[in-house]
mmCIF file of N, CA and C in Angstrom:
data_model
loop_
_atom_site.group_PDB
_atom_site.id
_atom_site.type_symbol
_atom_site.label_atom_id
_atom_site.label_comp_id
_atom_site.label_asym_id
_atom_site.label_seq_id
_atom_site.Cartn_x
_atom_site.Cartn_y
_atom_site.Cartn_z
ATOM 1 N N MET A 1 11.854 -81.425 89.817
ATOM 2 C CA MET A 1 11.217 -81.513 88.524
ATOM 3 C C MET A 1 10.850 -82.977 88.255
ATOM 4 N N THR A 2 9.653 -83.186 87.762
ATOM 5 C CA THR A 2 9.194 -84.533 87.441
ATOM 6 C C THR A 2 9.485 -84.817 85.969
ATOM 7 N N ARG A 3 10.054 -85.976 85.734
ATOM 8 C CA ARG A 3 10.348 -86.373 84.354
ATOM 9 C C ARG A 3 9.722 -87.730 84.084
ATOM 10 N N ILE A 4 9.310 -87.909 82.847
ATOM 11 C CA ILE A 4 8.832 -89.226 82.437
ATOM 12 C C ILE A 4 10.075 -90.058 82.159
ATOM 13 N N PRO A 5 10.163 -91.233 82.748
ATOM 14 C CA PRO A 5 11.333 -92.071 82.465
ATOM 15 C C PRO A 5 11.453 -92.325 80.960
ATOM 16 N N LEU A 6 12.677 -92.394 80.483
ATOM 17 C CA LEU A 6 12.925 -92.585 79.060
ATOM 18 C C LEU A 6 12.211 -93.822 78.528
ATOM 19 N N ILE A 7 12.229 -94.883 79.290
ATOM 20 C CA ILE A 7 11.572 -96.113 78.850
ATOM 21 C C ILE A 7 10.077 -95.866 78.656
ATOM 22 N N GLN A 8 9.456 -95.115 79.563
ATOM 23 C CA GLN A 8 8.030 -94.801 79.442
ATOM 24 C C GLN A 8 7.779 -93.930 78.212
ATOM 25 N N ALA A 9 8.657 -92.970 77.973
ATOM 26 C CA ALA A 9 8.507 -92.096 76.806
ATOM 27 C C ALA A 9 8.622 -92.908 75.515
ATOM 28 N N GLU A 10 9.550 -93.845 75.498
ATOM 29 C CA GLU A 10 9.710 -94.709 74.322
ATOM 30 C C GLU A 10 8.469 -95.567 74.117
ATOM 31 N N GLU A 11 7.922 -96.087 75.201
ATOM 32 C CA GLU A 11 6.714 -96.913 75.124
ATOM 33 C C GLU A 11 5.528 -96.088 74.622
ATOM 34 N N ASP A 12 5.396 -94.862 75.125
ATOM 35 C CA ASP A 12 4.314 -93.974 74.665
ATOM 36 C C ASP A 12 4.439 -93.701 73.171
ATOM 37 N N ALA A 13 5.664 -93.458 72.717
ATOM 38 C CA ALA A 13 5.899 -93.190 71.291
ATOM 39 C C ALA A 13 5.566 -94.426 70.455
ATOM 40 N N ARG A 14 5.925 -95.601 70.959
ATOM 41 C CA ARG A 14 5.635 -96.849 70.234
ATOM 42 C C ARG A 14 4.129 -97.075 70.126
ATOM 43 N N LEU A 15 3.413 -96.851 71.228
ATOM 44 C CA LEU A 15 1.961 -97.037 71.219
ATOM 45 C C LEU A 15 1.282 -96.044 70.289
ATOM 46 N N ARG A 16 1.744 -94.799 70.293
ATOM 47 C CA ARG A 16 1.173 -93.783 69.405
ATOM 48 C C ARG A 16 1.392 -94.184 67.943
ATOM 49 N N SER A 17 2.589 -94.642 67.634
ATOM 50 C CA SER A 17 2.896 -95.080 66.277
ATOM 51 C C SER A 17 2.011 -96.263 65.881
ATOM 52 N N GLU A 18 1.828 -97.191 66.818
ATOM 53 C CA GLU A 18 0.961 -98.341 66.575
ATOM 54 C C GLU A 18 -0.469 -97.899 66.254
ATOM 55 N N ARG A 19 -0.976 -96.933 67.037
ATOM 56 C CA ARG A 19 -2.341 -96.429 66.809
ATOM 57 C C ARG A 19 -2.438 -95.707 65.471
ATOM 58 N N LEU A 20 -1.411 -94.968 65.080
ATOM 59 C CA LEU A 20 -1.431 -94.254 63.802
ATOM 60 C C LEU A 20 -1.468 -95.224 62.628
ATOM 61 N N ASN A 21 -0.831 -96.368 62.783
ATOM 62 C CA ASN A 21 -0.777 -97.350 61.705
ATOM 63 C C ASN A 21 -1.931 -98.348 61.734
ATOM 64 N N LEU A 22 -2.819 -98.218 62.706
ATOM 65 C CA LEU A 22 -3.987 -99.093 62.813
ATOM 66 C C LEU A 22 -4.866 -98.919 61.573
ATOM 67 N N SER A 23 -5.342 -100.015 61.034
ATOM 68 C CA SER A 23 -6.203 -99.906 59.854
ATOM 69 C C SER A 23 -7.589 -99.413 60.261
ATOM 70 N N ILE A 24 -8.242 -98.762 59.325
ATOM 71 C CA ILE A 24 -9.599 -98.257 59.551
ATOM 72 C C ILE A 24 -10.516 -99.403 59.968
ATOM 73 N N ALA A 25 -10.316 -100.567 59.376
ATOM 74 C CA ALA A 25 -11.162 -101.726 59.673
ATOM 75 C C ALA A 25 -11.050 -102.165 61.129
ATOM 76 N N GLU A 26 -9.966 -101.800 61.812
ATOM 77 C CA GLU A 26 -9.756 -102.200 63.202
ATOM 78 C C GLU A 26 -10.233 -101.157 64.203
ATOM 79 N N MET A 27 -10.835 -100.087 63.727
ATOM 80 C CA MET A 27 -11.244 -98.989 64.608
ATOM 81 C C MET A 27 -12.603 -99.189 65.262
ATOM 82 N N GLY A 28 -13.358 -100.175 64.804
ATOM 83 C CA GLY A 28 -14.679 -100.400 65.378
ATOM 84 C C GLY A 28 -15.755 -99.533 64.747
ATOM 85 N N LEU A 29 -15.482 -99.025 63.546
ATOM 86 C CA LEU A 29 -16.486 -98.228 62.827
ATOM 87 C C LEU A 29 -17.506 -99.160 62.180
ATOM 88 N N SER A 30 -18.645 -98.605 61.804
ATOM 89 C CA SER A 30 -19.638 -99.414 61.098
ATOM 90 C C SER A 30 -19.066 -99.837 59.744
ATOM 91 N N VAL A 31 -19.607 -100.902 59.195
ATOM 92 C CA VAL A 31 -19.150 -101.413 57.899
ATOM 93 C C VAL A 31 -19.321 -100.337 56.824
ATOM 94 N N ARG A 32 -20.441 -99.645 56.848
ATOM 95 C CA ARG A 32 -20.700 -98.609 55.847
ATOM 96 C C ARG A 32 -19.654 -97.505 55.919
ATOM 97 N N THR A 33 -19.342 -97.058 57.128
ATOM 98 C CA THR A 33 -18.342 -96.004 57.310
ATOM 99 C C THR A 33 -16.973 -96.491 56.854
ATOM 100 N N THR A 34 -16.614 -97.700 57.258
ATOM 101 C CA THR A 34 -15.333 -98.276 56.849
ATOM 102 C C THR A 34 -15.238 -98.339 55.334
ATOM 103 N N ASN A 35 -16.297 -98.807 54.681
ATOM 104 C CA ASN A 35 -16.300 -98.908 53.221
ATOM 105 C C ASN A 35 -16.156 -97.539 52.564
ATOM 106 N N CYS A 36 -16.871 -96.544 53.082
ATOM 107 C CA CYS A 36 -16.776 -95.181 52.532
ATOM 108 C C CYS A 36 -15.335 -94.682 52.578
ATOM 109 N N LEU A 37 -14.686 -94.885 53.716
ATOM 110 C CA LEU A 37 -13.317 -94.403 53.889
ATOM 111 C C LEU A 37 -12.339 -95.167 53.003
ATOM 112 N N GLU A 38 -12.452 -96.477 52.996
ATOM 113 C CA GLU A 38 -11.532 -97.296 52.206
ATOM 114 C C GLU A 38 -11.671 -97.022 50.714
ATOM 115 N N GLU A 39 -12.889 -96.775 50.249
ATOM 116 C CA GLU A 39 -13.107 -96.502 48.826
ATOM 117 C C GLU A 39 -12.449 -95.205 48.378
ATOM 118 N N THR A 40 -12.169 -94.314 49.320
ATOM 119 C CA THR A 40 -11.514 -93.053 48.965
ATOM 120 C C THR A 40 -10.028 -93.067 49.315
ATOM 121 N N GLY A 41 -9.494 -94.244 49.675
ATOM 122 C CA GLY A 41 -8.064 -94.367 49.932
ATOM 123 C C GLY A 41 -7.649 -94.056 51.358
ATOM 124 N N ILE A 42 -8.606 -93.887 52.261
ATOM 125 C CA ILE A 42 -8.285 -93.669 53.676
ATOM 126 C C ILE A 42 -8.275 -95.041 54.332
ATOM 127 N N LEU A 43 -7.054 -95.541 54.586
ATOM 128 C CA LEU A 43 -6.905 -96.923 55.034
ATOM 129 C C LEU A 43 -6.399 -97.071 56.463
ATOM 130 N N THR A 44 -5.769 -96.019 57.003
ATOM 131 C CA THR A 44 -5.208 -96.088 58.350
ATOM 132 C C THR A 44 -5.669 -94.891 59.176
ATOM 133 N N VAL A 45 -5.447 -94.979 60.477
ATOM 134 C CA VAL A 45 -5.754 -93.855 61.365
ATOM 135 C C VAL A 45 -4.954 -92.635 60.918
ATOM 136 N N ARG A 46 -3.702 -92.835 60.526
ATOM 137 C CA ARG A 46 -2.865 -91.732 60.050
ATOM 138 C C ARG A 46 -3.530 -91.037 58.846
ATOM 139 N N ASP A 47 -4.023 -91.824 57.885
ATOM 140 C CA ASP A 47 -4.716 -91.253 56.721
ATOM 141 C C ASP A 47 -5.925 -90.447 57.170
ATOM 142 N N LEU A 48 -6.654 -91.000 58.108
ATOM 143 C CA LEU A 48 -7.873 -90.361 58.595
ATOM 144 C C LEU A 48 -7.564 -89.031 59.274
ATOM 145 N N LEU A 49 -6.497 -89.008 60.055
ATOM 146 C CA LEU A 49 -6.120 -87.775 60.749
ATOM 147 C C LEU A 49 -5.665 -86.683 59.779
ATOM 148 N N HIS A 50 -5.203 -87.077 58.609
ATOM 149 C CA HIS A 50 -4.789 -86.095 57.603
ATOM 150 C C HIS A 50 -5.956 -85.599 56.747
ATOM 151 N N ALA A 51 -7.108 -86.251 56.844
ATOM 152 C CA ALA A 51 -8.284 -85.849 56.069
ATOM 153 C C ALA A 51 -9.040 -84.748 56.808
ATOM 154 N N THR A 52 -9.352 -83.685 56.122
ATOM 155 C CA THR A 52 -10.104 -82.590 56.744
ATOM 156 C C THR A 52 -11.578 -82.969 56.847
ATOM 157 N N PRO A 53 -12.302 -82.367 57.782
ATOM 158 C CA PRO A 53 -13.746 -82.622 57.846
ATOM 159 C C PRO A 53 -14.424 -82.327 56.509
ATOM 160 N N ARG A 54 -13.983 -81.287 55.842
ATOM 161 C CA ARG A 54 -14.570 -80.937 54.533
ATOM 162 C C ARG A 54 -14.381 -82.071 53.531
ATOM 163 N N ARG A 55 -13.169 -82.642 53.509
ATOM 164 C CA ARG A 55 -12.909 -83.766 52.600
ATOM 165 C C ARG A 55 -13.786 -84.958 52.958
ATOM 166 N N LEU A 56 -13.865 -85.279 54.245
ATOM 167 C CA LEU A 56 -14.680 -86.418 54.666
ATOM 168 C C LEU A 56 -16.144 -86.222 54.293
ATOM 169 N N LEU A 57 -16.647 -85.025 54.517
ATOM 170 C CA LEU A 57 -18.057 -84.756 54.214
ATOM 171 C C LEU A 57 -18.334 -84.740 52.710
ATOM 172 N N SER A 58 -17.296 -84.646 51.894
ATOM 173 C CA SER A 58 -17.484 -84.676 50.441
ATOM 174 C C SER A 58 -17.610 -86.100 49.908
ATOM 175 N N ILE A 59 -17.330 -87.092 50.776
ATOM 176 C CA ILE A 59 -17.453 -88.500 50.382
ATOM 177 C C ILE A 59 -18.936 -88.848 50.266
ATOM 178 N N SER A 60 -19.278 -89.574 49.230
ATOM 179 C CA SER A 60 -20.660 -89.992 49.018
ATOM 180 C C SER A 60 -21.147 -90.808 50.219
ATOM 181 N N ASN A 61 -22.353 -90.525 50.698
ATOM 182 C CA ASN A 61 -22.988 -91.197 51.840
ATOM 183 C C ASN A 61 -22.282 -90.941 53.171
ATOM 184 N N PHE A 62 -21.496 -89.886 53.254
ATOM 185 C CA PHE A 62 -20.760 -89.553 54.475
ATOM 186 C C PHE A 62 -21.279 -88.216 54.966
ATOM 187 N N GLY A 63 -22.064 -88.251 56.049
ATOM 188 C CA GLY A 63 -22.653 -87.019 56.576
ATOM 189 C C GLY A 63 -22.177 -86.704 57.973
ATOM 190 N N GLU A 64 -22.873 -85.783 58.624
ATOM 191 C CA GLU A 64 -22.498 -85.337 59.969
ATOM 192 C C GLU A 64 -22.496 -86.484 60.988
ATOM 193 N N LYS A 65 -23.495 -87.370 60.919
ATOM 194 C CA LYS A 65 -23.545 -88.495 61.872
ATOM 195 C C LYS A 65 -22.340 -89.414 61.682
ATOM 196 N N THR A 66 -21.965 -89.636 60.437
ATOM 197 C CA THR A 66 -20.804 -90.477 60.150
ATOM 198 C C THR A 66 -19.537 -89.803 60.648
ATOM 199 N N LEU A 67 -19.452 -88.492 60.453
ATOM 200 C CA LEU A 67 -18.299 -87.733 60.940
ATOM 201 C C LEU A 67 -18.200 -87.839 62.463
ATOM 202 N N ASP A 68 -19.333 -87.737 63.137
ATOM 203 C CA ASP A 68 -19.349 -87.888 64.600
ATOM 204 C C ASP A 68 -18.889 -89.289 65.013
ATOM 205 N N GLU A 69 -19.310 -90.307 64.270
ATOM 206 C CA GLU A 69 -18.887 -91.688 64.551
ATOM 207 C C GLU A 69 -17.366 -91.809 64.427
ATOM 208 N N VAL A 70 -16.811 -91.207 63.382
ATOM 209 C CA VAL A 70 -15.365 -91.247 63.149
ATOM 210 C C VAL A 70 -14.619 -90.546 64.287
ATOM 211 N N TYR A 71 -15.086 -89.348 64.668
ATOM 212 C CA TYR A 71 -14.418 -88.613 65.745
ATOM 213 C C TYR A 71 -14.516 -89.352 67.077
ATOM 214 N N ALA A 72 -15.637 -89.994 67.338
ATOM 215 C CA ALA A 72 -15.790 -90.766 68.576
ATOM 216 C C ALA A 72 -14.795 -91.925 68.605
ATOM 217 N N ALA A 73 -14.622 -92.595 67.465
ATOM 218 C CA ALA A 73 -13.668 -93.713 67.385
ATOM 219 C C ALA A 73 -12.237 -93.214 67.559
ATOM 220 N N LEU A 74 -11.929 -92.056 66.981
ATOM 221 C CA LEU A 74 -10.593 -91.483 67.139
ATOM 222 C C LEU A 74 -10.325 -91.105 68.598
ATOM 223 N N GLU A 75 -11.351 -90.573 69.260
ATOM 224 C CA GLU A 75 -11.194 -90.183 70.664
ATOM 225 C C GLU A 75 -10.922 -91.405 71.541
ATOM 226 N N LYS A 76 -11.529 -92.544 71.214
ATOM 227 C CA LYS A 76 -11.266 -93.778 71.972
ATOM 228 C C LYS A 76 -9.806 -94.197 71.841
ATOM 229 N N LEU A 77 -9.178 -93.802 70.728
ATOM 230 C CA LEU A 77 -7.768 -94.125 70.501
ATOM 231 C C LEU A 77 -6.838 -93.048 71.064
ATOM 232 N N GLY A 78 -7.420 -91.976 71.601
ATOM 233 C CA GLY A 78 -6.602 -90.927 72.196
ATOM 234 C C GLY A 78 -6.312 -89.747 71.300
ATOM 235 N N PHE A 79 -7.005 -89.642 70.170
ATOM 236 C CA PHE A 79 -6.828 -88.513 69.259
ATOM 237 C C PHE A 79 -8.054 -87.610 69.351
ATOM 238 N N TYR A 80 -7.819 -86.345 69.653
ATOM 239 C CA TYR A 80 -8.925 -85.418 69.880
ATOM 240 C C TYR A 80 -8.882 -84.255 68.913
ATOM 241 N N ARG A 81 -10.065 -83.755 68.568
ATOM 242 C CA ARG A 81 -10.156 -82.527 67.779
ATOM 243 C C ARG A 81 -9.735 -81.383 68.686
ATOM 244 N N PRO A 82 -8.971 -80.429 68.178
ATOM 245 C CA PRO A 82 -8.557 -79.299 69.018
ATOM 246 C C PRO A 82 -9.738 -78.592 69.689
ATOM 247 N N SER A 83 -10.827 -78.428 68.983
ATOM 248 C CA SER A 83 -12.008 -77.752 69.549
ATOM 249 C C SER A 83 -12.617 -78.546 70.701
ATOM 250 N N ARG A 84 -12.514 -79.879 70.651
ATOM 251 C CA ARG A 84 -13.067 -80.727 71.708
ATOM 252 C C ARG A 84 -12.228 -80.652 72.973
ATOM 253 N N GLN A 85 -10.902 -80.559 72.812
ATOM 254 C CA GLN A 85 -10.043 -80.510 73.995
ATOM 255 C C GLN A 85 -10.314 -79.244 74.803
ATOM 256 N N THR A 86 -10.456 -78.122 74.131
ATOM 257 C CA THR A 86 -10.696 -76.876 74.855
ATOM 258 C C THR A 86 -12.114 -76.838 75.425
ATOM 259 N N ALA A 87 -13.037 -77.508 74.749
ATOM 260 C CA ALA A 87 -14.422 -77.520 75.231
ATOM 261 C C ALA A 87 -14.556 -78.331 76.512
ATOM 262 N N ASN A 88 -13.679 -79.315 76.693
ATOM 263 C CA ASN A 88 -13.749 -80.178 77.880
ATOM 264 C C ASN A 88 -13.042 -79.584 79.093
ATOM 265 N N VAL A 89 -12.336 -78.491 78.922
ATOM 266 C CA VAL A 89 -11.579 -77.904 80.039
ATOM 267 C C VAL A 89 -12.470 -77.080 80.919
#
């Protein structure tokens, strides 16, 4: 049986936590997108992951292209939409 060494598992958990606490401003989103999110209280990756697509699309000046930009940035950090993971298999 193959196991991930405990040290590696701890490191993975630390990196995931670091990414969750990353500020929206550090994600590489456009200024407009960052401003839209921050104005509605979405300040970290964790906040963003808790926001539903419906909630995001209800933000003023936040449309499908902006949603795609957000999901692309999240994917670069290793967070995927469930529908995208199955689509890539």
